[in-house]
Coordinates of C-alpha atoms and ligand atoms in Angstrom, one line a residue:
M27 CA 21.7 -16.6 11.2
I28 CA 20.1 -14.4 14.2
I29 CA 18.6 -11.7 12.7
E30 CA 18.2 -8.7 13.7
P31 CA 16.3 -5.0 12.8
K32 CA 18.6 -2.9 11.2
V33 CA 17.1 0.5 11.4
R34 CA 18.5 2.9 9.2
G35 CA 15.4 6.4 9.6
F36 CA 12.9 5.6 7.7
I37 CA 14.0 1.5 6.3
C38 CA 14.8 -1.0 8.8
M39 CA 18.0 -3.0 6.2
T40 CA 17.2 -6.4 7.8
A41 CA 13.6 -8.7 7.0
H42 CA 13.0 -11.8 9.4
P43 CA 11.1 -13.9 7.2
E44 CA 9.4 -16.2 10.6
G45 CA 8.5 -12.8 11.7
C46 CA 7.4 -11.9 7.9
K47 CA 5.7 -15.6 8.6
E48 CA 3.1 -14.7 11.2
N49 CA 2.3 -11.4 9.5
V50 CA 1.0 -13.1 6.5
A51 CA -0.9 -16.0 9.6
R52 CA -2.1 -12.8 11.6
Q53 CA -3.9 -10.9 8.8
I54 CA -5.1 -14.6 6.7
S55 CA -6.6 -15.5 11.0
Y56 CA -8.7 -12.0 10.6
I57 CA -10.5 -12.7 7.4
K58 CA -11.5 -16.2 8.4
K59 CA -12.8 -14.4 11.6
L60 CA -14.8 -11.9 9.1
G61 CA -16.5 -14.4 6.9
K62 CA -16.8 -14.9 3.1
T63 CA -18.7 -12.6 1.2
E64 CA -19.5 -13.1 -2.2
G65 CA -16.5 -11.4 -4.5
P66 CA -14.0 -12.1 -6.9
K67 CA -12.4 -15.3 -8.3
R68 CA -10.0 -14.7 -10.4
V69 CA -7.8 -11.3 -9.2
L70 CA -4.4 -9.8 -10.4
I71 CA -2.6 -7.7 -8.0
I72 CA 0.3 -5.9 -8.8
G73 CA 2.4 -5.1 -5.3
A74 CA 1.3 -7.7 -3.7
S75 CA 4.5 -8.3 -1.5
T76 CA 3.8 -5.7 1.1
G77 CA 1.1 -3.3 2.5
Y78 CA -2.5 -3.2 0.5
G79 CA -1.5 -5.2 -2.1
L80 CA -0.6 -8.0 0.3
A81 CA -3.3 -7.2 2.2
T82 CA -6.1 -6.7 -1.0
R83 CA -4.7 -10.5 -1.8
I84 CA -5.3 -12.2 1.5
A85 CA -9.1 -10.6 2.0
A86 CA -9.6 -12.2 -1.5
T87 CA -8.1 -15.1 -1.6
Y88 CA -10.1 -15.8 2.7
G89 CA -12.8 -13.8 2.2
C90 CA -14.0 -14.7 -1.1
D91 CA -12.4 -17.6 -2.0
A92 CA -9.8 -15.7 -4.9
S93 CA -7.6 -17.3 -6.9
T94 CA -5.1 -14.7 -7.1
I95 CA -1.9 -13.7 -9.6
G96 CA 0.5 -11.7 -7.8
I97 CA 3.3 -9.1 -9.3
M98 CA 5.6 -8.0 -6.8
Y99 CA 9.9 -6.6 -7.1
E100 CA 11.8 -8.2 -4.3
K101 CA 14.6 -9.5 -3.2
P102 CA 16.0 -12.5 -2.7
A103 CA 18.1 -13.5 0.0
N104 CA 22.1 -14.4 -0.8
D105 CA 25.5 -15.1 2.0
R106 CA 24.8 -10.9 3.2
R107 CA 21.4 -10.5 3.7
T108 CA 18.3 -11.8 3.9
A109 CA 15.6 -10.9 1.6
T110 CA 13.3 -7.9 1.6
P111 CA 10.1 -8.3 3.8
G112 CA 7.3 -8.7 0.6
W113 CA 9.1 -11.9 0.0
Y114 CA 9.7 -13.6 2.7
N115 CA 5.4 -12.2 3.0
T116 CA 5.0 -13.8 -0.3
K117 CA 6.7 -17.5 0.3
A118 CA 4.5 -18.1 3.2
F119 CA 1.5 -15.9 2.3
E120 CA 1.7 -19.1 -1.1
E121 CA 2.3 -21.7 1.4
F122 CA 0.0 -21.6 3.3
A123 CA -2.7 -20.2 0.1
T124 CA -1.8 -23.2 -1.4
A125 CA -2.6 -25.4 2.0
D126 CA -5.6 -24.6 2.2
G127 CA -6.8 -25.1 -2.0
Y128 CA -6.3 -21.9 -3.4
Y129 CA -4.3 -21.3 -6.2
A130 CA -2.1 -18.3 -5.8
K131 CA 0.7 -18.0 -7.9
T132 CA 3.5 -15.0 -8.1
I133 CA 6.2 -12.4 -11.2
N134 CA 8.6 -11.8 -8.8
G135 CA 10.3 -8.5 -11.8
D136 CA 9.5 -4.6 -12.6
A137 CA 6.3 -4.0 -13.3
F138 CA 6.5 -1.1 -16.1
S139 CA 8.4 -3.6 -18.4
K140 CA 6.8 -5.1 -21.5
E141 CA 7.9 -8.5 -20.3
I142 CA 6.6 -8.5 -17.2
K143 CA 3.2 -7.6 -18.6
E144 CA 3.9 -10.8 -21.4
Q145 CA 4.8 -12.7 -18.3
T146 CA 1.9 -12.1 -16.6
I147 CA -0.5 -13.1 -19.7
E148 CA 0.7 -16.2 -20.4
L149 CA 0.1 -17.3 -16.3
I150 CA -3.3 -15.9 -17.0
K151 CA -4.1 -17.7 -19.9
S152 CA -1.9 -21.4 -18.6
S153 CA -3.6 -21.0 -15.3
M154 CA -7.4 -18.9 -15.0
G155 CA -8.2 -18.1 -18.3
K156 CA -9.2 -14.2 -17.4
V157 CA -9.1 -12.4 -14.3
D158 CA -12.6 -10.5 -13.7
M159 CA -10.5 -8.1 -10.5
V160 CA -7.4 -6.2 -11.6
V161 CA -5.6 -3.9 -8.4
Y162 CA -3.3 -1.8 -9.0
S163 CA -1.2 -0.8 -6.5
L164 CA 2.3 -0.1 -6.7
A165 CA 4.5 2.3 -4.2
A166 CA 7.6 2.5 -7.0
P167 CA 10.6 5.3 -6.5
R168 CA 11.3 4.8 -10.4
R169 CA 9.8 3.7 -13.1
T170 CA 12.6 2.0 -16.5
M171 CA 10.8 3.5 -20.2
P172 CA 10.7 1.1 -23.2
D173 CA 13.9 2.8 -24.2
G174 CA 16.5 2.9 -21.4
T175 CA 14.6 6.7 -19.8
I176 CA 14.3 5.8 -15.8
Y177 CA 11.5 8.6 -14.3
N178 CA 12.9 9.1 -10.7
S179 CA 9.7 9.7 -8.3
V180 CA 10.4 12.8 -5.9
L181 CA 8.1 13.7 -2.5
K182 CA 8.4 17.5 -2.9
T183 CA 6.1 20.6 -2.9
V184 CA 4.7 22.2 -6.0
G185 CA 5.1 25.9 -5.5
G186 CA 7.1 27.4 -2.5
N187 CA 8.4 25.6 0.8
F188 CA 6.4 23.9 3.6
T189 CA 7.8 24.4 6.8
N190 CA 5.7 22.3 9.7
K191 CA 6.4 19.7 12.7
S192 CA 7.8 16.7 11.5
L193 CA 9.1 13.1 13.9
N194 CA 13.2 12.4 13.9
L195 CA 12.6 8.8 13.0
N196 CA 16.3 8.3 14.8
N197 CA 15.6 9.6 17.8
N198 CA 11.4 10.1 18.5
T199 CA 12.1 13.7 18.9
I200 CA 10.1 16.9 17.3
T201 CA 11.4 19.1 15.0
E202 CA 10.9 21.2 12.0
A203 CA 11.2 19.4 8.1
T204 CA 11.1 21.8 5.5
I205 CA 10.6 20.3 1.8
G206 CA 11.3 22.4 -1.2
P207 CA 9.5 22.6 -4.0
A208 CA 9.8 19.7 -7.4
T209 CA 10.9 21.4 -10.5
E210 CA 8.8 21.2 -13.9
E211 CA 10.9 17.9 -14.9
E212 CA 10.9 16.3 -11.4
I213 CA 6.9 17.0 -10.8
Q214 CA 6.7 15.2 -14.9
A215 CA 8.7 12.6 -13.6
T216 CA 6.4 11.7 -10.4
I217 CA 4.0 11.4 -13.0
K218 CA 4.8 9.2 -15.2
V219 CA 5.8 6.5 -11.6
M220 CA 2.7 7.3 -9.5
G221 CA 0.2 8.2 -11.6
G222 CA -2.4 5.6 -14.5
D223 CA -0.3 5.7 -17.3
D224 CA 1.0 2.0 -16.1
W225 CA -2.8 1.0 -14.8
K226 CA -4.1 1.7 -18.3
D227 CA -0.9 -0.1 -20.0
W228 CA -2.2 -2.6 -18.2
I229 CA -5.9 -2.9 -18.8
T230 CA -4.7 -2.1 -22.0
E231 CA -2.9 -4.7 -22.4
L232 CA -4.3 -7.9 -20.4
D233 CA -7.9 -7.0 -22.1
A234 CA -5.6 -7.0 -26.1
A235 CA -4.4 -10.6 -25.0
G236 CA -7.7 -11.2 -24.5
V237 CA -7.1 -12.8 -20.6
L238 CA -10.1 -9.7 -19.3
E239 CA -13.1 -10.7 -18.1
E240 CA -16.2 -8.5 -19.4
K241 CA -17.4 -6.8 -16.6
A242 CA -13.6 -7.3 -14.6
V243 CA -13.4 -4.3 -11.7
T244 CA -10.0 -2.7 -11.5
I245 CA -9.0 -0.7 -8.4
A246 CA -6.5 1.6 -8.0
Y247 CA -4.6 3.7 -4.7
S248 CA -5.1 6.5 -3.5
Y249 CA -4.2 8.9 -0.2
I250 CA -5.6 12.2 0.5
G251 CA -5.3 12.5 3.9
P252 CA -5.8 15.9 5.9
K253 CA -5.3 20.3 5.1
L254 CA -2.6 19.8 6.5
T255 CA -0.6 17.4 5.1
Y256 CA -1.8 18.8 1.4
P257 CA 1.4 21.0 0.9
V258 CA 3.4 17.5 0.7
Y259 CA 1.4 15.3 0.0
Y260 CA -2.3 16.3 -2.0
H261 CA -1.0 19.7 -3.6
G262 CA 2.1 18.2 -4.2
T263 CA 4.4 16.1 -6.7
I264 CA 2.5 12.7 -4.8
G265 CA -0.7 14.5 -5.2
L266 CA -0.4 15.5 -9.0
A267 CA 0.1 12.0 -10.2
K268 CA -2.6 11.0 -7.9
E269 CA -4.8 13.0 -9.8
H270 CA -3.8 11.6 -12.5
L271 CA -4.8 8.0 -11.4
Y272 CA -7.9 9.1 -10.7
N273 CA -8.4 10.9 -14.6
T274 CA -7.1 7.8 -15.2
S275 CA -9.6 5.5 -13.7
V276 CA -12.3 7.7 -15.8
E277 CA -10.4 7.2 -18.9
I278 CA -10.3 3.6 -18.6
T279 CA -14.0 3.2 -17.5
Q280 CA -14.9 5.4 -20.2
E281 CA -12.9 3.9 -22.7
F282 CA -13.8 -0.1 -21.8
S283 CA -17.2 0.2 -21.8
S284 CA -18.3 -1.9 -24.5
R285 CA -16.6 -4.2 -22.2
G286 CA -18.3 -3.3 -19.2
I287 CA -15.5 -2.8 -17.5
K288 CA -15.7 -0.3 -14.7
A289 CA -12.1 1.6 -13.1
Y290 CA -12.3 2.8 -9.1
I291 CA -9.9 4.6 -7.3
C292 CA -10.0 3.8 -3.4
V293 CA -8.6 6.1 -0.7
N294 CA -7.4 4.6 1.5
K295 CA -6.2 5.1 5.3
A296 CA -3.4 6.5 6.2
L297 CA -1.4 3.6 7.5
V298 CA 2.5 2.8 8.6
T299 CA 3.8 1.2 5.7
Q300 CA 7.4 1.1 3.3
A301 CA 6.1 3.9 1.2
S302 CA 4.3 5.6 3.0
S303 CA 7.3 6.0 6.2
A304 CA 9.2 8.4 3.5
I305 CA 7.0 10.7 3.6
P306 CA 8.5 14.1 5.2
V307 CA 6.1 15.4 8.0
V308 CA 3.6 12.2 7.2
P309 CA 4.5 9.8 10.4
L310 CA 4.3 12.2 12.6
Y311 CA 0.4 12.4 11.6
F312 CA -0.1 9.2 11.1
A313 CA 1.8 8.6 14.7
I314 CA -1.7 11.1 16.4
L315 CA -4.1 10.0 14.2
Y316 CA -3.4 6.3 15.7
K317 CA -3.4 8.0 19.1
V318 CA -6.7 9.4 18.4
M319 CA -8.6 6.5 16.4
K320 CA -7.1 3.9 18.7
E321 CA -8.7 6.0 21.1
H322 CA -11.9 5.8 19.7
G323 CA -12.0 2.1 18.5
L324 CA -11.7 3.3 15.5
H325 CA -8.4 2.3 13.9
E326 CA -7.6 0.2 11.7
G327 CA -4.9 -2.1 9.8
C328 CA -4.5 -2.8 6.2
I329 CA -6.2 -6.6 6.0
E330 CA -9.1 -4.5 8.6
Q331 CA -8.8 -1.8 5.7
M332 CA -9.3 -4.6 2.4
G333 CA -12.0 -7.0 4.7
R334 CA -14.0 -3.8 4.5
L335 CA -13.1 -3.0 1.0
F336 CA -14.7 -6.7 -0.2
H337 CA -17.1 -7.2 2.9
D338 CA -18.7 -3.8 2.5
K339 CA -17.7 -1.1 0.2
L340 CA -17.8 -3.5 -3.4
T341 CA -21.4 -5.5 -3.4
P342 CA -23.4 -7.4 -6.0
V343 CA -24.7 -4.6 -7.6
G344 CA -21.6 -2.1 -7.2
A345 CA -19.4 -0.7 -6.0
I346 CA -20.1 2.1 -2.9
V347 CA -19.1 5.4 -4.0
D348 CA -18.7 9.2 -3.2
E349 CA -19.4 11.9 -6.1
M350 CA -16.6 11.8 -7.5
N351 CA -17.0 7.4 -7.7
R352 CA -14.0 7.0 -5.7
I353 CA -14.2 4.2 -3.0
R354 CA -13.3 5.7 0.6
L355 CA -12.2 3.8 3.1
D356 CA -10.7 6.6 4.7
D357 CA -14.1 7.3 6.1
Y358 CA -13.0 6.4 9.5
E359 CA -9.9 8.8 9.4
M360 CA -11.4 11.7 7.6
Q361 CA -14.3 12.2 10.6
D362 CA -14.6 15.5 11.7
H363 CA -14.1 15.0 15.5
I364 CA -11.5 12.4 14.6
Q365 CA -10.0 15.1 12.6
H366 CA -10.5 17.7 15.1
K367 CA -9.2 16.6 17.7
V368 CA -5.7 15.2 15.1
M369 CA -5.2 18.7 14.9
E370 CA -6.0 19.9 18.7
L371 CA -2.7 17.6 19.3
W372 CA -0.8 18.5 16.4
D373 CA -0.4 21.6 17.5
Q374 CA 0.7 21.2 21.5
I375 CA 3.3 19.0 19.9
N376 CA 6.6 18.6 21.2
T377 CA 9.1 16.8 22.4
E378 CA 9.1 16.1 25.7
N379 CA 4.6 15.0 25.2
V380 CA 5.7 13.2 21.9
N381 CA 4.5 9.7 23.8
E382 CA 1.4 11.3 25.6
L383 CA -0.4 13.0 22.9
A384 CA 0.9 10.5 19.8
D385 CA 0.8 6.8 19.4
L386 CA 4.8 5.8 19.3
T387 CA 4.6 2.4 20.4
G388 CA 1.8 2.0 18.3
Y389 CA 3.9 3.6 15.1
W390 CA 6.5 2.1 15.7
E391 CA 4.6 -1.5 16.2
D392 CA 3.6 -1.1 12.7
F393 CA 7.4 -0.3 11.4
Y394 CA 8.9 -3.4 13.1
H395 CA 6.1 -6.4 12.2
M396 CA 6.5 -4.9 8.8
F397 CA 9.8 -5.9 8.3
G398 CA 8.6 -9.6 10.5
F399 CA 9.6 -8.1 13.8
R400 CA 9.0 -7.4 17.8
Y401 CA 6.1 -10.3 17.7
E402 CA 5.5 -11.7 21.0
N403 CA 5.4 -15.1 20.3
I404 CA 8.9 -14.6 18.4
D405 CA 12.2 -16.5 19.4
Y406 CA 14.2 -14.3 17.9
S407 CA 17.8 -15.1 19.7
K408 CA 16.9 -18.3 17.5
D409 CA 19.4 -19.8 14.2
V410 CA 17.0 -19.3 11.1
D411 CA 17.1 -20.5 7.5
I412 CA 17.5 -17.0 5.9
Ligands
NAD23 P1 4.0 -0.7 -0.2 O1 5.5 -0.1 -0.6 O2 4.4 -1.6 1.1 O3 4.1 -1.3 -1.4 C1 5.0 -1.5 -2.6 C2 4.7 -3.0 -3.6 O4 4.8 -2.2 -5.1 C3 5.1 -3.9 -3.2 O5 4.5 -5.2 -3.0 C4 6.3 -4.4 -4.2 O6 7.1 -5.5 -4.5 C5 5.2 -3.4 -5.4 N1 6.9 -2.9 -6.2 C6 7.3 -1.7 -6.5 N2 7.8 -1.6 -7.6 C7 7.4 -2.4 -8.9 C8 7.7 -2.7 -9.7 N3 9.2 -1.8 -10.1 N4 7.0 -3.6 -10.0 C9 6.6 -4.7 -9.4 N5 6.3 -4.4 -8.2 C10 6.5 -3.2 -7.5 O7 3.1 0.6 -0.6 P2 1.9 -0.1 -0.1 O8 1.1 1.5 0.8 O9 0.4 -0.1 0.3 O10 1.2 1.2 -1.2 C11 0.4 1.1 -2.1 C12 -1.0 1.5 -2.8 O11 -0.9 2.1 -1.3 C13 0.2 2.9 -3.5 O12 -0.3 3.6 -4.7 C14 0.1 4.0 -2.2 O13 0.2 5.6 -2.2 C15 -1.6 3.5 -1.5 N6 -1.5 4.2 -0.3 C16 -0.5 4.6 0.4 C17 -1.1 4.6 1.7 C18 -0.6 4.9 2.8 O14 -0.7 5.3 4.0 N7 1.0 3.6 3.4 C19 -2.7 5.5 1.5 C20 -3.4 5.2 0.3 C21 -2.6 4.5 -0.5

């Protein structure tokens, strides 16, 4: 089949297996160049197939020589459609890692479910015995509870309408977007999906099954961002879920203190991923941020961020944290001079100057790369087996 990108707004309906493999290969090559660092040896990554979770898996494997088990929720190909990018990424990663002598196995299914937790525990028991790190990198639109109740997460404000500039992803024009407030039910549902409940369930069940190493570290990813996006992010429904996630990190550390388990929130940089492109207003901020950070030589992708996590932020004597015990990988993004410049450009930006003031090329390059497209060394006119 010859595969072409079919982009609909913030999603691409197709993925290219060779391009996804290239994406993984480039991330591996980055970590190999960075060299080895001391770190975890047996890592469970929940949400391991794309974005930050995939980069974590690659960095742990090639940076710390870790064995990994990944959990993902991805679709294989059928006669009518390609697999999802995460499926191709994971196939490629397992092939590379296995060829290089690393243990890497993946479970494809709903991480919120009891069955997947049980399967994971069995796999840990039969393969590595115990894990010394658990990374929670889920970005999910919904959660199905054991009784069948479904909670859907929403990206809305809390309180009132929020109107601001927004990038129309269909034609790269600057428009205005208004995001309305969530109902109390929607707020609670978003916390159920993207808060810390399920993270804590994982840690509790892994520990009860005896597959969590003493002094294991567990990390969940979060985002804060600039005041500009507070109404839709930090103070919005997703922000409340992230606050719950943070509170859960404190709870986990307290409740499992006798076992020496430490839970951290790691605040990452804003980056184009499948999850983040869906948030209104935010993609325009990303495109301006990319421009400013690239000009200052500070731009990073998921893999550079995760390289820095293992090399600079997780040390043998503990994690480097801020006053709230959070690991900050958004430290470059949040520097005053970067934020100042971004805000200056934000005020000036319009449809006429968007290409000058924002890095639309970089935004779209990251977007297409996520689905395995627009790699200069891949021949997209060739038939590929999906
Ligand atoms: P992503 O969409 O690239 O990855 C999500 C992962 O979760 C995939 O591996 C997917 O298969 C998996 N997943 C989704 N639902 C699942 C389910 N029910 N069961 C099992 N696996 C499931 O997203 P991402 O941007 O890498 O986000 C990961 C985390 O990082 C999130 O917590 C997000 O809030 C956080 N984060 C993202 C950014 C950003 O700008 N992208 C910044 C800071 C923090």
